[in-house]
Each structure stands twice: as structure tokens, then as C-alpha cells.
mmCIF file with all atom_site columns, C-alpha atoms in Angstrom:
data_model
loop_
_atom_site.group_PDB
_atom_site.id
_atom_site.type_symbol
_atom_site.label_atom_id
_atom_site.label_alt_id
_atom_site.label_comp_id
_atom_site.label_asym_id
_atom_site.label_entity_id
_atom_site.label_seq_id
_atom_site.pdbx_PDB_ins_code
_atom_site.Cartn_x
_atom_site.Cartn_y
_atom_site.Cartn_z
_atom_site.occupancy
_atom_site.B_iso_or_equiv
_atom_site.pdbx_formal_charge
_atom_site.auth_seq_id
_atom_site.auth_comp_id
_atom_site.auth_asym_id
_atom_site.auth_atom_id
_atom_site.pdbx_PDB_model_num
ATOM 1  C CA . MET A 1 1  ? -0.618  2.092   -18.968 1.00 0.00 ? 24  MET A CA 1
ATOM 2  C CA . ASN A 1 2  ? 1.676   -0.867  -20.720 1.00 0.00 ? 25  ASN A CA 1
ATOM 3  C CA . ILE A 1 3  ? 0.219   -4.188  -22.240 1.00 0.00 ? 26  ILE A CA 1
ATOM 4  C CA . ARG A 1 4  ? 2.446   -6.686  -23.741 1.00 0.00 ? 27  ARG A CA 1
ATOM 5  C CA . PRO A 1 5  ? 1.830   -9.590  -25.118 1.00 0.00 ? 28  PRO A CA 1
ATOM 6  C CA . SER A 1 6  ? 2.380   -12.587 -22.462 1.00 0.00 ? 29  SER A CA 1
ATOM 7  C CA . ALA A 1 7  ? 5.753   -14.051 -24.092 1.00 0.00 ? 30  ALA A CA 1
ATOM 8  C CA . ALA A 1 8  ? 7.265   -10.496 -23.897 1.00 0.00 ? 31  ALA A CA 1
ATOM 9  C CA . ILE A 1 9  ? 8.156   -11.413 -20.584 1.00 0.00 ? 32  ILE A CA 1
ATOM 10 C CA . ARG A 1 10 ? 9.963   -14.738 -21.385 1.00 0.00 ? 33  ARG A CA 1
ATOM 11 C CA . GLN A 1 11 ? 11.699  -12.959 -24.300 1.00 0.00 ? 34  GLN A CA 1
ATOM 12 C CA . ASN A 1 12 ? 12.711  -9.544  -22.779 1.00 0.00 ? 35  ASN A CA 1
ATOM 13 C CA . TYR A 1 13 ? 12.495  -10.091 -18.928 1.00 0.00 ? 36  TYR A CA 1
ATOM 14 C CA . ASN A 1 14 ? 15.346  -7.720  -18.179 1.00 0.00 ? 37  ASN A CA 1
ATOM 15 C CA . GLU A 1 15 ? 13.306  -5.052  -20.260 1.00 0.00 ? 38  GLU A CA 1
ATOM 16 C CA . ILE A 1 16 ? 10.128  -4.993  -18.349 1.00 0.00 ? 39  ILE A CA 1
ATOM 17 C CA . ALA A 1 17 ? 11.839  -5.775  -15.101 1.00 0.00 ? 40  ALA A CA 1
ATOM 18 C CA . ASP A 1 18 ? 13.643  -2.193  -15.880 1.00 0.00 ? 41  ASP A CA 1
ATOM 19 C CA . LEU A 1 19 ? 10.249  -1.318  -17.057 1.00 0.00 ? 42  LEU A CA 1
ATOM 20 C CA . CYS A 1 20 ? 8.579   -2.017  -14.011 1.00 0.00 ? 43  CYS A CA 1
ATOM 21 C CA . ARG A 1 21 ? 10.973  0.233   -12.063 1.00 0.00 ? 44  ARG A CA 1
ATOM 22 C CA . GLU A 1 22 ? 11.711  3.175   -14.137 1.00 0.00 ? 45  GLU A CA 1
ATOM 23 C CA . THR A 1 23 ? 7.710   3.665   -14.218 1.00 0.00 ? 46  THR A CA 1
ATOM 24 C CA . ALA A 1 24 ? 6.288   2.482   -10.996 1.00 0.00 ? 47  ALA A CA 1
ATOM 25 C CA . GLU A 1 25 ? 3.375   0.931   -13.060 1.00 0.00 ? 48  GLU A CA 1
ATOM 26 C CA . PRO A 1 26 ? 1.913   -2.422  -13.296 1.00 0.00 ? 49  PRO A CA 1
ATOM 27 C CA . ILE A 1 27 ? 2.526   -3.906  -17.143 1.00 0.00 ? 50  ILE A CA 1
ATOM 28 C CA . PHE A 1 28 ? -0.896  -5.684  -18.375 1.00 0.00 ? 51  PHE A CA 1
ATOM 29 C CA . LEU A 1 29 ? 0.066   -8.888  -20.094 1.00 0.00 ? 52  LEU A CA 1
ATOM 30 C CA . THR A 1 30 ? -1.713  -10.591 -22.569 1.00 0.00 ? 53  THR A CA 1
ATOM 31 C CA . LYS A 1 31 ? -2.602  -14.167 -23.579 1.00 0.00 ? 54  LYS A CA 1
ATOM 32 C CA . ASN A 1 32 ? -4.270  -14.892 -27.053 1.00 0.00 ? 55  ASN A CA 1
ATOM 33 C CA . GLY A 1 33 ? -5.151  -10.794 -27.259 1.00 0.00 ? 56  GLY A CA 1
ATOM 34 C CA . GLU A 1 34 ? -7.362  -10.630 -23.790 1.00 0.00 ? 57  GLU A CA 1
ATOM 35 C CA . GLY A 1 35 ? -6.351  -9.356  -20.596 1.00 0.00 ? 58  GLY A CA 1
ATOM 36 C CA . ASP A 1 36 ? -4.182  -12.415 -18.682 1.00 0.00 ? 59  ASP A CA 1
ATOM 37 C CA . LEU A 1 37 ? -1.695  -11.232 -16.350 1.00 0.00 ? 60  LEU A CA 1
ATOM 38 C CA . VAL A 1 38 ? -0.244  -7.783  -14.080 1.00 0.00 ? 61  VAL A CA 1
ATOM 39 C CA . VAL A 1 39 ? 3.375   -7.711  -13.791 1.00 0.00 ? 62  VAL A CA 1
ATOM 40 C CA . MET A 1 40 ? 4.789   -5.064  -11.190 1.00 0.00 ? 63  MET A CA 1
ATOM 41 C CA . ASP A 1 41 ? 7.744   -4.123  -9.232  1.00 0.00 ? 64  ASP A CA 1
ATOM 42 C CA . ILE A 1 42 ? 7.958   -4.740  -5.371  1.00 0.00 ? 65  ILE A CA 1
ATOM 43 C CA . GLU A 1 43 ? 8.820   -1.761  -4.785  1.00 0.00 ? 66  GLU A CA 1
ATOM 44 C CA . THR A 1 44 ? 5.309   -0.573  -6.678  1.00 0.00 ? 67  THR A CA 1
ATOM 45 C CA . TYR A 1 45 ? 3.607   -4.156  -5.292  1.00 0.00 ? 68  TYR A CA 1
ATOM 46 C CA . ASN A 1 46 ? 4.496   -2.789  -1.147  1.00 0.00 ? 69  ASN A CA 1
ATOM 47 C CA . ARG A 1 47 ? 3.386   0.398   -1.512  1.00 0.00 ? 70  ARG A CA 1
ATOM 48 C CA . ARG A 1 48 ? 0.085   0.017   -2.903  1.00 0.00 ? 71  ARG A CA 1
ATOM 49 C CA . GLU A 1 49 ? 0.015   -2.792  -0.313  1.00 0.00 ? 72  GLU A CA 1
ATOM 50 C CA . LYS A 1 50 ? 0.713   -0.440  2.410   1.00 0.00 ? 73  LYS A CA 1
ATOM 51 C CA . MET A 1 51 ? -1.581  2.041   0.816   1.00 0.00 ? 74  MET A CA 1
ATOM 52 C CA . LEU A 1 52 ? -4.526  -0.328  0.448   1.00 0.00 ? 75  LEU A CA 1
ATOM 53 C CA . LYS A 1 53 ? -4.087  -1.404  3.967   1.00 0.00 ? 76  LYS A CA 1
ATOM 54 C CA . LEU A 1 54 ? -4.364  2.189   5.140   1.00 0.00 ? 77  LEU A CA 1
ATOM 55 C CA . ARG A 1 55 ? -7.451  3.624   3.122   1.00 0.00 ? 78  ARG A CA 1
ATOM 56 C CA . GLU A 1 56 ? -9.059  0.213   4.706   1.00 0.00 ? 79  GLU A CA 1
ATOM 57 C CA . GLU A 1 57 ? -8.235  1.162   8.247   1.00 0.00 ? 80  GLU A CA 1
ATOM 58 C CA . LEU A 1 58 ? -9.532  4.180   7.650   1.00 0.00 ? 81  LEU A CA 1
ATOM 59 C CA . LEU A 1 59 ? -13.354 3.183   6.268   1.00 0.00 ? 82  LEU A CA 1
ATOM 60 C CA . SER A 1 60 ? -13.189 1.253   9.259   1.00 0.00 ? 83  SER A CA 1
ATOM 61 C CA . VAL A 1 61 ? -12.503 4.032   11.896  1.00 0.00 ? 84  VAL A CA 1
ATOM 62 C CA . GLU A 1 62 ? -15.293 6.219   9.488   1.00 0.00 ? 85  GLU A CA 1
ATOM 63 C CA . GLU A 1 63 ? -17.849 3.397   9.397   1.00 0.00 ? 86  GLU A CA 1
ATOM 64 C CA . ASP A 1 64 ? -17.231 2.900   12.794  1.00 0.00 ? 87  ASP A CA 1
ATOM 65 C CA . ARG A 1 65 ? -17.190 7.235   13.325  1.00 0.00 ? 88  ARG A CA 1
ATOM 66 C CA . MET A 1 66 ? -20.470 7.071   11.486  1.00 0.00 ? 89  MET A CA 1
ATOM 67 C CA . ARG A 1 67 ? -22.067 4.572   14.102  1.00 0.00 ? 90  ARG A CA 1
ATOM 68 C CA . GLY A 1 68 ? -21.621 6.466   16.871  1.00 0.00 ? 91  GLY A CA 1
ATOM 69 C CA . SER A 1 69 ? -18.700 5.701   18.404  1.00 0.00 ? 92  SER A CA 1
ATOM 70 C CA . LYS A 1 70 ? -16.376 7.582   20.354  1.00 0.00 ? 93  LYS A CA 1
ATOM 71 C CA . GLY A 1 71 ? -13.655 10.221  18.873  1.00 0.00 ? 94  GLY A CA 1
ATOM 72 C CA . TYR A 1 72 ? -10.953 11.855  20.453  1.00 0.00 ? 95  TYR A CA 1
ATOM 73 C CA . SER A 1 73 ? -10.186 15.414  19.552  1.00 0.00 ? 96  SER A CA 1
ATOM 74 C CA . VAL A 1 74 ? -6.787  16.371  19.190  1.00 0.00 ? 97  VAL A CA 1
ATOM 75 C CA . ASP A 1 75 ? -6.121  17.661  22.861  1.00 0.00 ? 98  ASP A CA 1
ATOM 76 C CA . GLU A 1 76 ? -7.463  14.375  24.031  1.00 0.00 ? 99  GLU A CA 1
ATOM 77 C CA . VAL A 1 77 ? -4.845  12.651  21.811  1.00 0.00 ? 100 VAL A CA 1
ATOM 78 C CA . THR A 1 78 ? -1.763  14.996  22.607  1.00 0.00 ? 101 THR A CA 1
ATOM 79 C CA . SER A 1 79 ? -2.619  14.555  26.344  1.00 0.00 ? 102 SER A CA 1
ATOM 80 C CA . MET A 1 80 ? -2.053  10.593  25.868  1.00 0.00 ? 103 MET A CA 1
ATOM 81 C CA . MET A 1 81 ? 0.521   10.156  23.436  1.00 0.00 ? 104 MET A CA 1
ATOM 82 C CA . ARG A 1 82 ? 2.359   12.668  26.430  1.00 0.00 ? 105 ARG A CA 1
ATOM 83 C CA . SER A 1 83 ? 1.096   10.092  28.964  1.00 0.00 ? 106 SER A CA 1
ATOM 84 C CA . ALA A 1 84 ? 2.188   7.157   27.067  1.00 0.00 ? 107 ALA A CA 1
ATOM 85 C CA . ILE A 1 85 ? 5.531   8.837   26.451  1.00 0.00 ? 108 ILE A CA 1
ATOM 86 C CA . LYS A 1 86 ? 6.016   9.348   29.970  1.00 0.00 ? 109 LYS A CA 1
ATOM 87 C CA . GLU A 1 87 ? 4.852   6.069   31.162  1.00 0.00 ? 110 GLU A CA 1
ATOM 88 C CA . ALA A 1 88 ? 7.306   4.658   28.792  1.00 0.00 ? 111 ALA A CA 1
ATOM 89 C CA . ALA A 1 89 ? 10.257  6.731   30.266  1.00 0.00 ? 112 ALA A CA 1
ATOM 90 C CA . GLY A 1 90 ? 9.626   6.408   33.494  1.00 0.00 ? 113 GLY A CA 1
ATOM 91 C CA . HIS A 1 91 ? 9.408   2.012   32.807  1.00 0.00 ? 114 HIS A CA 1
ATOM 92 C CA . GLY A 1 92 ? 12.575  2.415   30.380  1.00 0.00 ? 115 GLY A CA 1
ATOM 93 C CA . ALA A 1 93 ? 14.398  4.299   33.602  1.00 0.00 ? 116 ALA A CA 1
ATOM 94 C CA . ALA A 1 94 ? 17.898  2.491   35.190  1.00 0.00 ? 117 ALA A CA 1
ATOM 95 C CA . LYS A 1 95 ? 15.992  1.845   39.018  1.00 0.00 ? 118 LYS A CA 1
#
């Protein structure tokens, strides 16, 4: 865990930015010895946001399943995907 005083961002922006990119970890900034901000590079932020969204979607699906929503077997999903591909290919064909 990287912890730096908040003054470090003003004094050493490039160093902190490089450290964020190299470690792909957030840097925690303190103000008067207390936690104040978290800084991370945009790639790490985007990756974390995608992971959080995926987790939310998986949790939602699992909650639906536990409430009794119908699920699909691998064979059913395969069949649906093949049908969708055939349908899409047919619509894209020249007449």
C-alpha cells in the first residue's frame, strides 16, 4: 500500500503518476496525517470499474436465480447463439 502526504501530489506529480502506472495500484494521500484522497492511473481505474460492473451483473443474475428465475443449459445457450448468428447473417446478405 502506497501512502503519501497530500503535498507530494503537488511537489512530485510525475513521480506519483509514474508509480501509479508502474504498480497499477492506488496511492493514498493523507492530509494532516489522516486519509484524504486516493489517486490511480486511468487504466487501473477503468479496469476496476469494469470489474465492479461485472460483479454487479453476476450478483444480479445470481439473485434472480435464487428467486427461481429460469436458467438455460449450455446446449440451450449454444442453440440460441447459433440461431442468432444465422439470423444476423441472413439479414446482412445482399438481395
